[in-house]
PDB file of N, CA and C in Angstrom:
ATOM      1  N   MET A   1     -17.970  11.189 -83.966  1.00  0.00           N
ATOM      2  CA  MET A   1     -17.742   9.806 -83.592  1.00  0.00           C
ATOM      3  C   MET A   1     -17.292   9.756 -82.128  1.00  0.00           C
ATOM      4  N   THR A   2     -17.913   8.913 -81.376  1.00  0.00           N
ATOM      5  CA  THR A   2     -17.575   8.742 -79.967  1.00  0.00           C
ATOM      6  C   THR A   2     -16.211   8.086 -79.828  1.00  0.00           C
ATOM      7  N   ALA A   3     -15.473   8.480 -78.825  1.00  0.00           N
ATOM      8  CA  ALA A   3     -14.154   7.891 -78.585  1.00  0.00           C
ATOM      9  C   ALA A   3     -14.307   6.480 -78.029  1.00  0.00           C
ATOM     10  N   SER A   4     -13.370   5.609 -78.419  1.00  0.00           N
ATOM     11  CA  SER A   4     -13.321   4.260 -77.858  1.00  0.00           C
ATOM     12  C   SER A   4     -11.899   3.986 -77.394  1.00  0.00           C
ATOM     13  N   TYR A   5     -11.777   3.057 -76.459  1.00  0.00           N
ATOM     14  CA  TYR A   5     -10.504   2.803 -75.793  1.00  0.00           C
ATOM     15  C   TYR A   5     -10.246   1.304 -75.733  1.00  0.00           C
ATOM     16  N   THR A   6      -9.004   0.914 -76.016  1.00  0.00           N
ATOM     17  CA  THR A   6      -8.585  -0.477 -75.901  1.00  0.00           C
ATOM     18  C   THR A   6      -7.273  -0.503 -75.138  1.00  0.00           C
ATOM     19  N   THR A   7      -7.248  -1.257 -74.054  1.00  0.00           N
ATOM     20  CA  THR A   7      -6.049  -1.355 -73.225  1.00  0.00           C
ATOM     21  C   THR A   7      -5.293  -2.624 -73.563  1.00  0.00           C
ATOM     22  N   GLY A   8      -3.994  -2.486 -73.783  1.00  0.00           N
ATOM     23  CA  GLY A   8      -3.145  -3.636 -74.053  1.00  0.00           C
ATOM     24  C   GLY A   8      -2.658  -4.276 -72.766  1.00  0.00           C
ATOM     25  N   ASP A   9      -1.938  -5.367 -72.928  1.00  0.00           N
ATOM     26  CA  ASP A   9      -1.365  -6.073 -71.784  1.00  0.00           C
ATOM     27  C   ASP A   9      -0.159  -5.317 -71.236  1.00  0.00           C
ATOM     28  N   LEU A  10       0.160  -5.608 -69.995  1.00  0.00           N
ATOM     29  CA  LEU A  10       1.356  -5.055 -69.372  1.00  0.00           C
ATOM     30  C   LEU A  10       2.580  -5.595 -70.110  1.00  0.00           C
ATOM     31  N   ARG A  11       3.443  -4.715 -70.561  1.00  0.00           N
ATOM     32  CA  ARG A  11       4.653  -5.109 -71.290  1.00  0.00           C
ATOM     33  C   ARG A  11       5.769  -5.448 -70.305  1.00  0.00           C
ATOM     34  N   PRO A  12       6.796  -6.165 -70.776  1.00  0.00           N
ATOM     35  CA  PRO A  12       7.917  -6.512 -69.889  1.00  0.00           C
ATOM     36  C   PRO A  12       8.585  -5.296 -69.241  1.00  0.00           C
ATOM     37  N   ASP A  13       8.548  -4.139 -69.922  1.00  0.00           N
ATOM     38  CA  ASP A  13       9.169  -2.936 -69.353  1.00  0.00           C
ATOM     39  C   ASP A  13       8.262  -2.232 -68.340  1.00  0.00           C
ATOM     40  N   GLY A  14       7.071  -2.787 -68.100  1.00  0.00           N
ATOM     41  CA  GLY A  14       6.150  -2.213 -67.129  1.00  0.00           C
ATOM     42  C   GLY A  14       5.183  -1.191 -67.701  1.00  0.00           C
ATOM     43  N   SER A  15       5.241  -0.963 -69.008  1.00  0.00           N
ATOM     44  CA  SER A  15       4.331   0.013 -69.610  1.00  0.00           C
ATOM     45  C   SER A  15       3.058  -0.672 -70.113  1.00  0.00           C
ATOM     46  N   VAL A  16       2.018   0.122 -70.213  1.00  0.00           N
ATOM     47  CA  VAL A  16       0.737  -0.324 -70.746  1.00  0.00           C
ATOM     48  C   VAL A  16       0.373   0.610 -71.885  1.00  0.00           C
ATOM     49  N   ARG A  17      -0.170   0.041 -72.957  1.00  0.00           N
ATOM     50  CA  ARG A  17      -0.575   0.844 -74.104  1.00  0.00           C
ATOM     51  C   ARG A  17      -2.089   1.008 -74.086  1.00  0.00           C
ATOM     52  N   LEU A  18      -2.524   2.233 -74.324  1.00  0.00           N
ATOM     53  CA  LEU A  18      -3.941   2.540 -74.452  1.00  0.00           C
ATOM     54  C   LEU A  18      -4.172   3.063 -75.861  1.00  0.00           C
ATOM     55  N   ASP A  19      -4.935   2.319 -76.654  1.00  0.00           N
ATOM     56  CA  ASP A  19      -5.280   2.749 -78.008  1.00  0.00           C
ATOM     57  C   ASP A  19      -6.591   3.524 -77.942  1.00  0.00           C
ATOM     58  N   VAL A  20      -6.584   4.703 -78.539  1.00  0.00           N
ATOM     59  CA  VAL A  20      -7.767   5.557 -78.540  1.00  0.00           C
ATOM     60  C   VAL A  20      -8.197   5.762 -79.985  1.00  0.00           C
ATOM     61  N   ALA A  21      -9.506   5.711 -80.226  1.00  0.00           N
ATOM     62  CA  ALA A  21     -10.049   5.930 -81.566  1.00  0.00           C
ATOM     63  C   ALA A  21     -11.227   6.888 -81.476  1.00  0.00           C
ATOM     64  N   GLY A  22     -11.474   7.610 -82.569  1.00  0.00           N
ATOM     65  CA  GLY A  22     -12.609   8.522 -82.625  1.00  0.00           C
ATOM     66  C   GLY A  22     -12.206   9.963 -82.400  1.00  0.00           C
ATOM     67  N   ASP A  23     -13.152  10.749 -81.913  1.00  0.00           N
ATOM     68  CA  ASP A  23     -12.928  12.171 -81.667  1.00  0.00           C
ATOM     69  C   ASP A  23     -12.778  12.426 -80.173  1.00  0.00           C
ATOM     70  N   LEU A  24     -11.774  13.205 -79.824  1.00  0.00           N
ATOM     71  CA  LEU A  24     -11.554  13.587 -78.430  1.00  0.00           C
ATOM     72  C   LEU A  24     -12.006  15.033 -78.255  1.00  0.00           C
ATOM     73  N   ASP A  25     -13.265  15.177 -77.868  1.00  0.00           N
ATOM     74  CA  ASP A  25     -13.830  16.500 -77.632  1.00  0.00           C
ATOM     75  C   ASP A  25     -14.373  16.557 -76.207  1.00  0.00           C
ATOM     76  N   LEU A  26     -15.064  17.625 -75.886  1.00  0.00           N
ATOM     77  CA  LEU A  26     -15.552  17.824 -74.523  1.00  0.00           C
ATOM     78  C   LEU A  26     -16.348  16.626 -74.011  1.00  0.00           C
ATOM     79  N   SER A  27     -17.117  15.995 -74.886  1.00  0.00           N
ATOM     80  CA  SER A  27     -17.922  14.851 -74.447  1.00  0.00           C
ATOM     81  C   SER A  27     -17.069  13.630 -74.113  1.00  0.00           C
ATOM     82  N   ALA A  28     -15.819  13.591 -74.573  1.00  0.00           N
ATOM     83  CA  ALA A  28     -14.922  12.455 -74.316  1.00  0.00           C
ATOM     84  C   ALA A  28     -13.945  12.722 -73.174  1.00  0.00           C
ATOM     85  N   ARG A  29     -13.897  13.944 -72.678  1.00  0.00           N
ATOM     86  CA  ARG A  29     -12.892  14.316 -71.677  1.00  0.00           C
ATOM     87  C   ARG A  29     -12.917  13.417 -70.447  1.00  0.00           C
ATOM     88  N   SER A  30     -14.072  13.253 -69.844  1.00  0.00           N
ATOM     89  CA  SER A  30     -14.173  12.446 -68.619  1.00  0.00           C
ATOM     90  C   SER A  30     -13.780  10.999 -68.863  1.00  0.00           C
ATOM     91  N   SER A  31     -14.253  10.425 -69.962  1.00  0.00           N
ATOM     92  CA  SER A  31     -13.924   9.017 -70.236  1.00  0.00           C
ATOM     93  C   SER A  31     -12.436   8.842 -70.522  1.00  0.00           C
ATOM     94  N   LEU A  32     -11.814   9.832 -71.136  1.00  0.00           N
ATOM     95  CA  LEU A  32     -10.373   9.761 -71.375  1.00  0.00           C
ATOM     96  C   LEU A  32      -9.625   9.672 -70.045  1.00  0.00           C
ATOM     97  N   VAL A  33      -9.942  10.565 -69.133  1.00  0.00           N
ATOM     98  CA  VAL A  33      -9.286  10.565 -67.816  1.00  0.00           C
ATOM     99  C   VAL A  33      -9.602   9.269 -67.068  1.00  0.00           C
ATOM    100  N   GLU A  34     -10.845   8.808 -67.156  1.00  0.00           N
ATOM    101  CA  GLU A  34     -11.259   7.578 -66.469  1.00  0.00           C
ATOM    102  C   GLU A  34     -10.551   6.340 -67.004  1.00  0.00           C
ATOM    103  N   HIS A  35     -10.069   6.390 -68.243  1.00  0.00           N
ATOM    104  CA  HIS A  35      -9.314   5.263 -68.803  1.00  0.00           C
ATOM    105  C   HIS A  35      -7.822   5.363 -68.499  1.00  0.00           C
ATOM    106  N   VAL A  36      -7.284   6.567 -68.433  1.00  0.00           N
ATOM    107  CA  VAL A  36      -5.840   6.741 -68.242  1.00  0.00           C
ATOM    108  C   VAL A  36      -5.431   6.639 -66.774  1.00  0.00           C
ATOM    109  N   GLU A  37      -6.104   7.352 -65.898  1.00  0.00           N
ATOM    110  CA  GLU A  37      -5.637   7.442 -64.508  1.00  0.00           C
ATOM    111  C   GLU A  37      -5.575   6.102 -63.776  1.00  0.00           C
ATOM    112  N   PRO A  38      -6.542   5.189 -63.943  1.00  0.00           N
ATOM    113  CA  PRO A  38      -6.401   3.883 -63.277  1.00  0.00           C
ATOM    114  C   PRO A  38      -5.194   3.085 -63.776  1.00  0.00           C
ATOM    115  N   LEU A  39      -4.852   3.257 -65.046  1.00  0.00           N
ATOM    116  CA  LEU A  39      -3.667   2.572 -65.574  1.00  0.00           C
ATOM    117  C   LEU A  39      -2.409   3.079 -64.882  1.00  0.00           C
ATOM    118  N   LEU A  40      -2.345   4.372 -64.651  1.00  0.00           N
ATOM    119  CA  LEU A  40      -1.180   4.963 -63.988  1.00  0.00           C
ATOM    120  C   LEU A  40      -1.039   4.477 -62.552  1.00  0.00           C
ATOM    121  N   ASP A  41      -2.144   4.083 -61.960  1.00  0.00           N
ATOM    122  CA  ASP A  41      -2.154   3.683 -60.559  1.00  0.00           C
ATOM    123  C   ASP A  41      -1.916   2.183 -60.361  1.00  0.00           C
ATOM    124  N   GLY A  42      -1.748   1.436 -61.458  1.00  0.00           N
ATOM    125  CA  GLY A  42      -1.508  -0.002 -61.347  1.00  0.00           C
ATOM    126  C   GLY A  42      -0.194  -0.293 -60.642  1.00  0.00           C
ATOM    127  N   PRO A  43      -0.169  -1.294 -59.754  1.00  0.00           N
ATOM    128  CA  PRO A  43       1.026  -1.549 -58.939  1.00  0.00           C
ATOM    129  C   PRO A  43       2.274  -1.931 -59.738  1.00  0.00           C
ATOM    130  N   ALA A  44       2.111  -2.619 -60.857  1.00  0.00           N
ATOM    131  CA  ALA A  44       3.276  -3.053 -61.632  1.00  0.00           C
ATOM    132  C   ALA A  44       3.572  -2.133 -62.813  1.00  0.00           C
ATOM    133  N   VAL A  45       2.770  -1.089 -62.978  1.00  0.00           N
ATOM    134  CA  VAL A  45       2.885  -0.204 -64.139  1.00  0.00           C
ATOM    135  C   VAL A  45       3.956   0.855 -63.905  1.00  0.00           C
ATOM    136  N   THR A  46       4.840   1.003 -64.889  1.00  0.00           N
ATOM    137  CA  THR A  46       5.849   2.064 -64.839  1.00  0.00           C
ATOM    138  C   THR A  46       5.467   3.244 -65.719  1.00  0.00           C
ATOM    139  N   GLY A  47       4.558   3.019 -66.669  1.00  0.00           N
ATOM    140  CA  GLY A  47       4.153   4.094 -67.552  1.00  0.00           C
ATOM    141  C   GLY A  47       3.024   3.693 -68.475  1.00  0.00           C
ATOM    142  N   VAL A  48       2.450   4.698 -69.131  1.00  0.00           N
ATOM    143  CA  VAL A  48       1.356   4.495 -70.070  1.00  0.00           C
ATOM    144  C   VAL A  48       1.730   5.158 -71.390  1.00  0.00           C
ATOM    145  N   VAL A  49       1.515   4.425 -72.477  1.00  0.00           N
ATOM    146  CA  VAL A  49       1.696   4.952 -73.827  1.00  0.00           C
ATOM    147  C   VAL A  49       0.306   5.062 -74.439  1.00  0.00           C
ATOM    148  N   ILE A  50      -0.069   6.262 -74.835  1.00  0.00           N
ATOM    149  CA  ILE A  50      -1.384   6.490 -75.429  1.00  0.00           C
ATOM    150  C   ILE A  50      -1.208   6.629 -76.933  1.00  0.00           C
ATOM    151  N   ASP A  51      -1.795   5.698 -77.679  1.00  0.00           N
ATOM    152  CA  ASP A  51      -1.694   5.720 -79.137  1.00  0.00           C
ATOM    153  C   ASP A  51      -2.908   6.451 -79.707  1.00  0.00           C
ATOM    154  N   LEU A  52      -2.644   7.548 -80.398  1.00  0.00           N
ATOM    155  CA  LEU A  52      -3.703   8.377 -80.973  1.00  0.00           C
ATOM    156  C   LEU A  52      -3.800   8.232 -82.491  1.00  0.00           C
ATOM    157  N   SER A  53      -3.226   7.186 -83.056  1.00  0.00           N
ATOM    158  CA  SER A  53      -3.197   7.057 -84.517  1.00  0.00           C
ATOM    159  C   SER A  53      -4.587   6.909 -85.129  1.00  0.00           C
ATOM    160  N   ALA A  54      -5.591   6.526 -84.345  1.00  0.00           N
ATOM    161  CA  ALA A  54      -6.959   6.404 -84.853  1.00  0.00           C
ATOM    162  C   ALA A  54      -7.853   7.551 -84.381  1.00  0.00           C
ATOM    163  N   VAL A  55      -7.240   8.632 -83.895  1.00  0.00           N
ATOM    164  CA  VAL A  55      -7.993   9.819 -83.466  1.00  0.00           C
ATOM    165  C   VAL A  55      -7.921  10.859 -84.575  1.00  0.00           C
ATOM    166  N   ASP A  56      -9.097  11.351 -84.998  1.00  0.00           N
ATOM    167  CA  ASP A  56      -9.162  12.325 -86.089  1.00  0.00           C
ATOM    168  C   ASP A  56      -9.267  13.765 -85.612  1.00  0.00           C
ATOM    169  N   PHE A  57      -9.687  13.959 -84.365  1.00  0.00           N
ATOM    170  CA  PHE A  57      -9.931  15.313 -83.865  1.00  0.00           C
ATOM    171  C   PHE A  57      -9.663  15.353 -82.366  1.00  0.00           C
ATOM    172  N   ILE A  58      -9.059  16.448 -81.916  1.00  0.00           N
ATOM    173  CA  ILE A  58      -8.894  16.690 -80.481  1.00  0.00           C
ATOM    174  C   ILE A  58      -9.149  18.167 -80.218  1.00  0.00           C
ATOM    175  N   ASP A  59      -9.830  18.457 -79.105  1.00  0.00           N
ATOM    176  CA  ASP A  59     -10.044  19.858 -78.752  1.00  0.00           C
ATOM    177  C   ASP A  59      -9.287  20.196 -77.471  1.00  0.00           C
ATOM    178  N   SER A  60      -9.397  21.448 -77.065  1.00  0.00           N
ATOM    179  CA  SER A  60      -8.609  21.922 -75.926  1.00  0.00           C
ATOM    180  C   SER A  60      -8.958  21.212 -74.624  1.00  0.00           C
ATOM    181  N   SER A  61     -10.198  20.761 -74.480  1.00  0.00           N
ATOM    182  CA  SER A  61     -10.567  20.081 -73.234  1.00  0.00           C
ATOM    183  C   SER A  61      -9.806  18.768 -73.075  1.00  0.00           C
ATOM    184  N   CYS A  62      -9.610  18.042 -74.159  1.00  0.00           N
ATOM    185  CA  CYS A  62      -8.881  16.768 -74.078  1.00  0.00           C
ATOM    186  C   CYS A  62      -7.373  16.978 -74.070  1.00  0.00           C
ATOM    187  N   ILE A  63      -6.900  18.054 -74.672  1.00  0.00           N
ATOM    188  CA  ILE A  63      -5.479  18.382 -74.526  1.00  0.00           C
ATOM    189  C   ILE A  63      -5.199  18.671 -73.054  1.00  0.00           C
ATOM    190  N   GLY A  64      -6.076  19.453 -72.437  1.00  0.00           N
ATOM    191  CA  GLY A  64      -5.933  19.732 -71.013  1.00  0.00           C
ATOM    192  C   GLY A  64      -6.001  18.469 -70.166  1.00  0.00           C
ATOM    193  N   ALA A  65      -6.879  17.546 -70.546  1.00  0.00           N
ATOM    194  CA  ALA A  65      -6.993  16.280 -69.814  1.00  0.00           C
ATOM    195  C   ALA A  65      -5.709  15.471 -69.930  1.00  0.00           C
ATOM    196  N   LEU A  66      -5.116  15.428 -71.122  1.00  0.00           N
ATOM    197  CA  LEU A  66      -3.860  14.691 -71.304  1.00  0.00           C
ATOM    198  C   LEU A  66      -2.728  15.323 -70.495  1.00  0.00           C
ATOM    199  N   VAL A  67      -2.665  16.639 -70.490  1.00  0.00           N
ATOM    200  CA  VAL A  67      -1.637  17.322 -69.693  1.00  0.00           C
ATOM    201  C   VAL A  67      -1.869  17.049 -68.207  1.00  0.00           C
ATOM    202  N   GLY A  68      -3.118  17.049 -67.769  1.00  0.00           N
ATOM    203  CA  GLY A  68      -3.427  16.714 -66.386  1.00  0.00           C
ATOM    204  C   GLY A  68      -3.013  15.291 -66.038  1.00  0.00           C
ATOM    205  N   CYS A  69      -3.241  14.357 -66.957  1.00  0.00           N
ATOM    206  CA  CYS A  69      -2.816  12.968 -66.743  1.00  0.00           C
ATOM    207  C   CYS A  69      -1.295  12.874 -66.690  1.00  0.00           C
ATOM    208  N   LYS A  70      -0.615  13.691 -67.476  1.00  0.00           N
ATOM    209  CA  LYS A  70       0.851  13.724 -67.440  1.00  0.00           C
ATOM    210  C   LYS A  70       1.329  14.194 -66.066  1.00  0.00           C
ATOM    211  N   HIS A  71       0.675  15.199 -65.510  1.00  0.00           N
ATOM    212  CA  HIS A  71       1.025  15.677 -64.166  1.00  0.00           C
ATOM    213  C   HIS A  71       0.782  14.583 -63.124  1.00  0.00           C
ATOM    214  N   THR A  72      -0.311  13.851 -63.271  1.00  0.00           N
ATOM    215  CA  THR A  72      -0.592  12.731 -62.368  1.00  0.00           C
ATOM    216  C   THR A  72       0.507  11.684 -62.474  1.00  0.00           C
ATOM    217  N   ALA A  73       0.901  11.353 -63.696  1.00  0.00           N
ATOM    218  CA  ALA A  73       1.977  10.374 -63.908  1.00  0.00           C
ATOM    219  C   ALA A  73       3.263  10.840 -63.240  1.00  0.00           C
ATOM    220  N   ASP A  74       3.608  12.093 -63.430  1.00  0.00           N
ATOM    221  CA  ASP A  74       4.827  12.642 -62.816  1.00  0.00           C
ATOM    222  C   ASP A  74       4.763  12.543 -61.293  1.00  0.00           C
ATOM    223  N   ARG A  75       3.611  12.872 -60.738  1.00  0.00           N
ATOM    224  CA  ARG A  75       3.435  12.828 -59.282  1.00  0.00           C
ATOM    225  C   ARG A  75       3.584  11.403 -58.741  1.00  0.00           C
ATOM    226  N   LEU A  76       3.154  10.423 -59.534  1.00  0.00           N
ATOM    227  CA  LEU A  76       3.237   9.020 -59.121  1.00  0.00           C
ATOM    228  C   LEU A  76       4.575   8.367 -59.471  1.00  0.00           C
ATOM    229  N   GLY A  77       5.453   9.129 -60.132  1.00  0.00           N
ATOM    230  CA  GLY A  77       6.739   8.570 -60.544  1.00  0.00           C
ATOM    231  C   GLY A  77       6.630   7.643 -61.741  1.00  0.00           C
ATOM    232  N   ARG A  78       5.611   7.869 -62.566  1.00  0.00           N
ATOM    233  CA  ARG A  78       5.374   7.056 -63.756  1.00  0.00           C
ATOM    234  C   ARG A  78       5.580   7.922 -64.995  1.00  0.00           C
ATOM    235  N   THR A  79       5.666   7.280 -66.139  1.00  0.00           N
ATOM    236  CA  THR A  79       5.775   8.021 -67.388  1.00  0.00           C
ATOM    237  C   THR A  79       4.438   7.989 -68.116  1.00  0.00           C
ATOM    238  N   LEU A  80       4.199   9.001 -68.904  1.00  0.00           N
ATOM    239  CA  LEU A  80       3.047   9.039 -69.791  1.00  0.00           C
ATOM    240  C   LEU A  80       3.510   9.720 -71.056  1.00  0.00           C
ATOM    241  N   ARG A  81       3.284   9.048 -72.180  1.00  0.00           N
ATOM    242  CA  ARG A  81       3.618   9.680 -73.452  1.00  0.00           C
ATOM    243  C   ARG A  81       2.570   9.330 -74.485  1.00  0.00           C
ATOM    244  N   VAL A  82       2.483  10.179 -75.479  1.00  0.00           N
ATOM    245  CA  VAL A  82       1.526  10.025 -76.561  1.00  0.00           C
ATOM    246  C   VAL A  82       2.295   9.705 -77.830  1.00  0.00           C
ATOM    247  N   GLN A  83       1.731   8.822 -78.642  1.00  0.00           N
ATOM    248  CA  GLN A  83       2.352   8.515 -79.933  1.00  0.00           C
ATOM    249  C   GLN A  83       1.272   8.418 -81.003  1.00  0.00           C
ATOM    250  N   GLY A  84       1.696   8.502 -82.245  1.00  0.00           N
ATOM    251  CA  GLY A  84       0.820   8.243 -83.374  1.00  0.00           C
ATOM    252  C   GLY A  84      -0.087   9.372 -83.808  1.00  0.00           C
ATOM    253  N   ALA A  85       0.024  10.553 -83.215  1.00  0.00           N
ATOM    254  CA  ALA A  85      -0.846  11.655 -83.622  1.00  0.00           C
ATOM    255  C   ALA A  85      -0.580  12.012 -85.078  1.00  0.00           C
ATOM    256  N   ARG A  86      -1.650  12.327 -85.791  1.00  0.00           N
ATOM    257  CA  ARG A  86      -1.541  12.673 -87.206  1.00  0.00           C
ATOM    258  C   ARG A  86      -2.596  13.720 -87.541  1.00  0.00           C
ATOM    259  N   GLY A  87      -2.457  14.339 -88.690  1.00  0.00           N
ATOM    260  CA  GLY A  87      -3.449  15.296 -89.160  1.00  0.00           C
ATOM    261  C   GLY A  87      -3.691  16.433 -88.186  1.00  0.00           C
ATOM    262  N   GLN A  88      -4.971  16.725 -87.938  1.00  0.00           N
ATOM    263  CA  GLN A  88      -5.364  17.830 -87.061  1.00  0.00           C
ATOM    264  C   GLN A  88      -4.788  17.662 -85.666  1.00  0.00           C
ATOM    265  N   VAL A  89      -4.737  16.429 -85.183  1.00  0.00           N
ATOM    266  CA  VAL A  89      -4.234  16.178 -83.829  1.00  0.00           C
ATOM    267  C   VAL A  89      -2.761  16.572 -83.731  1.00  0.00           C
ATOM    268  N   ALA A  90      -1.957  16.146 -84.695  1.00  0.00           N
ATOM    269  CA  ALA A  90      -0.532  16.493 -84.704  1.00  0.00           C
ATOM    270  C   ALA A  90      -0.338  18.002 -84.836  1.00  0.00           C
ATOM    271  N   GLU A  91      -1.142  18.628 -85.687  1.00  0.00           N
ATOM    272  CA  GLU A  91      -1.034  20.080 -85.868  1.00  0.00           C
ATOM    273  C   GLU A  91      -1.338  20.828 -84.569  1.00  0.00           C
ATOM    274  N   VAL A  92      -2.387  20.420 -83.884  1.00  0.00           N
ATOM    275  CA  VAL A  92      -2.755  21.074 -82.623  1.00  0.00           C
ATOM    276  C   VAL A  92      -1.671  20.851 -81.575  1.00  0.00           C
ATOM    277  N   PHE A  93      -1.123  19.637 -81.516  1.00  0.00           N
ATOM    278  CA  PHE A  93      -0.047  19.358 -80.560  1.00  0.00           C
ATOM    279  C   PHE A  93       1.155  20.258 -80.821  1.00  0.00           C
ATOM    280  N   GLU A  94       1.507  20.437 -82.074  1.00  0.00           N
ATOM    281  CA  GLU A  94       2.651  21.283 -82.419  1.00  0.00           C
ATOM    282  C   GLU A  94       2.357  22.752 -82.122  1.00  0.00           C
ATOM    283  N   MET A  95       1.167  23.225 -82.513  1.00  0.00           N
ATOM    284  CA  MET A  95       0.806  24.632 -82.315  1.00  0.00           C
ATOM    285  C   MET A  95       0.756  25.017 -80.845  1.00  0.00           C
ATOM    286  N   THR A  96       0.266  24.116 -80.011  1.00  0.00           N
ATOM    287  CA  THR A  96       0.100  24.428 -78.591  1.00  0.00           C
ATOM    288  C   THR A  96       1.348  24.154 -77.767  1.00  0.00           C
ATOM    289  N   GLY A  97       2.301  23.428 -78.344  1.00  0.00           N
ATOM    290  CA  GLY A  97       3.525  23.107 -77.620  1.00  0.00           C
ATOM    291  C   GLY A  97       3.432  21.880 -76.736  1.00  0.00           C
ATOM    292  N   VAL A  98       2.282  21.203 -76.728  1.00  0.00           N
ATOM    293  CA  VAL A  98       2.167  20.019 -75.874  1.00  0.00           C
ATOM    294  C   VAL A  98       2.877  18.803 -76.453  1.00  0.00           C
ATOM    295  N   ALA A  99       3.284  18.873 -77.703  1.00  0.00           N
ATOM    296  CA  ALA A  99       4.029  17.751 -78.293  1.00  0.00           C
ATOM    297  C   ALA A  99       5.273  17.450 -77.469  1.00  0.00           C
ATOM    298  N   ALA A 100       5.965  18.485 -77.052  1.00  0.00           N
ATOM    299  CA  ALA A 100       7.183  18.290 -76.255  1.00  0.00           C
ATOM    300  C   ALA A 100       6.866  17.750 -74.866  1.00  0.00           C
ATOM    301  N   VAL A 101       5.755  18.170 -74.299  1.00  0.00           N
ATOM    302  CA  VAL A 101       5.364  17.735 -72.954  1.00  0.00           C
ATOM    303  C   VAL A 101       4.915  16.277 -72.947  1.00  0.00           C
ATOM    304  N   LEU A 102       4.207  15.880 -73.996  1.00  0.00           N
ATOM    305  CA  LEU A 102       3.620  14.542 -74.038  1.00  0.00           C
ATOM    306  C   LEU A 102       4.432  13.542 -74.848  1.00  0.00           C
ATOM    307  N   GLY A 103       5.603  13.912 -75.269  1.00  0.00           N
ATOM    308  CA  GLY A 103       6.459  12.955 -75.961  1.00  0.00           C
ATOM    309  C   GLY A 103       6.420  13.032 -77.464  1.00  0.00           C
ATOM    310  N   GLY A 104       5.805  14.040 -78.003  1.00  0.00           N
ATOM    311  CA  GLY A 104       5.805  14.213 -79.450  1.00  0.00           C
ATOM    312  C   GLY A 104       4.615  13.558 -80.104  1.00  0.00           C
ATOM    313  N   PRO A 105       4.081  14.170 -81.159  1.00  0.00           N
ATOM    314  CA  PRO A 105       2.862  13.668 -81.769  1.00  0.00           C
ATOM    315  C   PRO A 105       3.060  12.573 -82.793  1.00  0.00           C
ATOM    316  N   ARG A 106       4.226  12.439 -83.344  1.00  0.00           N
ATOM    317  CA  ARG A 106       4.384  11.493 -84.453  1.00  0.00           C
ATOM    318  C   ARG A 106       5.049  10.210 -83.973  1.00  0.00           C
ATOM    319  N   PRO A 107       4.680   9.079 -84.646  1.00  0.00           N
ATOM    320  CA  PRO A 107       5.264   7.790 -84.231  1.00  0.00           C
ATOM    321  C   PRO A 107       6.761   7.747 -84.418  1.00  0.00           C
TER     322      PRO A 107
END
């Protein structure tokens, strides 16, 4: 299943939520970065929350992309965290240790 993305409105705290659905594999890597990085660069944005509750699969290429986006956020003085990971996604986050880097896999 191809990944899809829905961006929420800017919240009062300056964060923006990005809902992701589908599978995050090598074919989705570029589109994932293309959806996250412009949000981080928004003038009024303080951070991005990526909701993965509708993602069934993630591979190493998209884990690397999320970590890269986290580094971009840090460089820009913004926050980036992931929430809602479940099943295989949560297991991979825990096994690889990126859960701590990205804010934890579970809501």
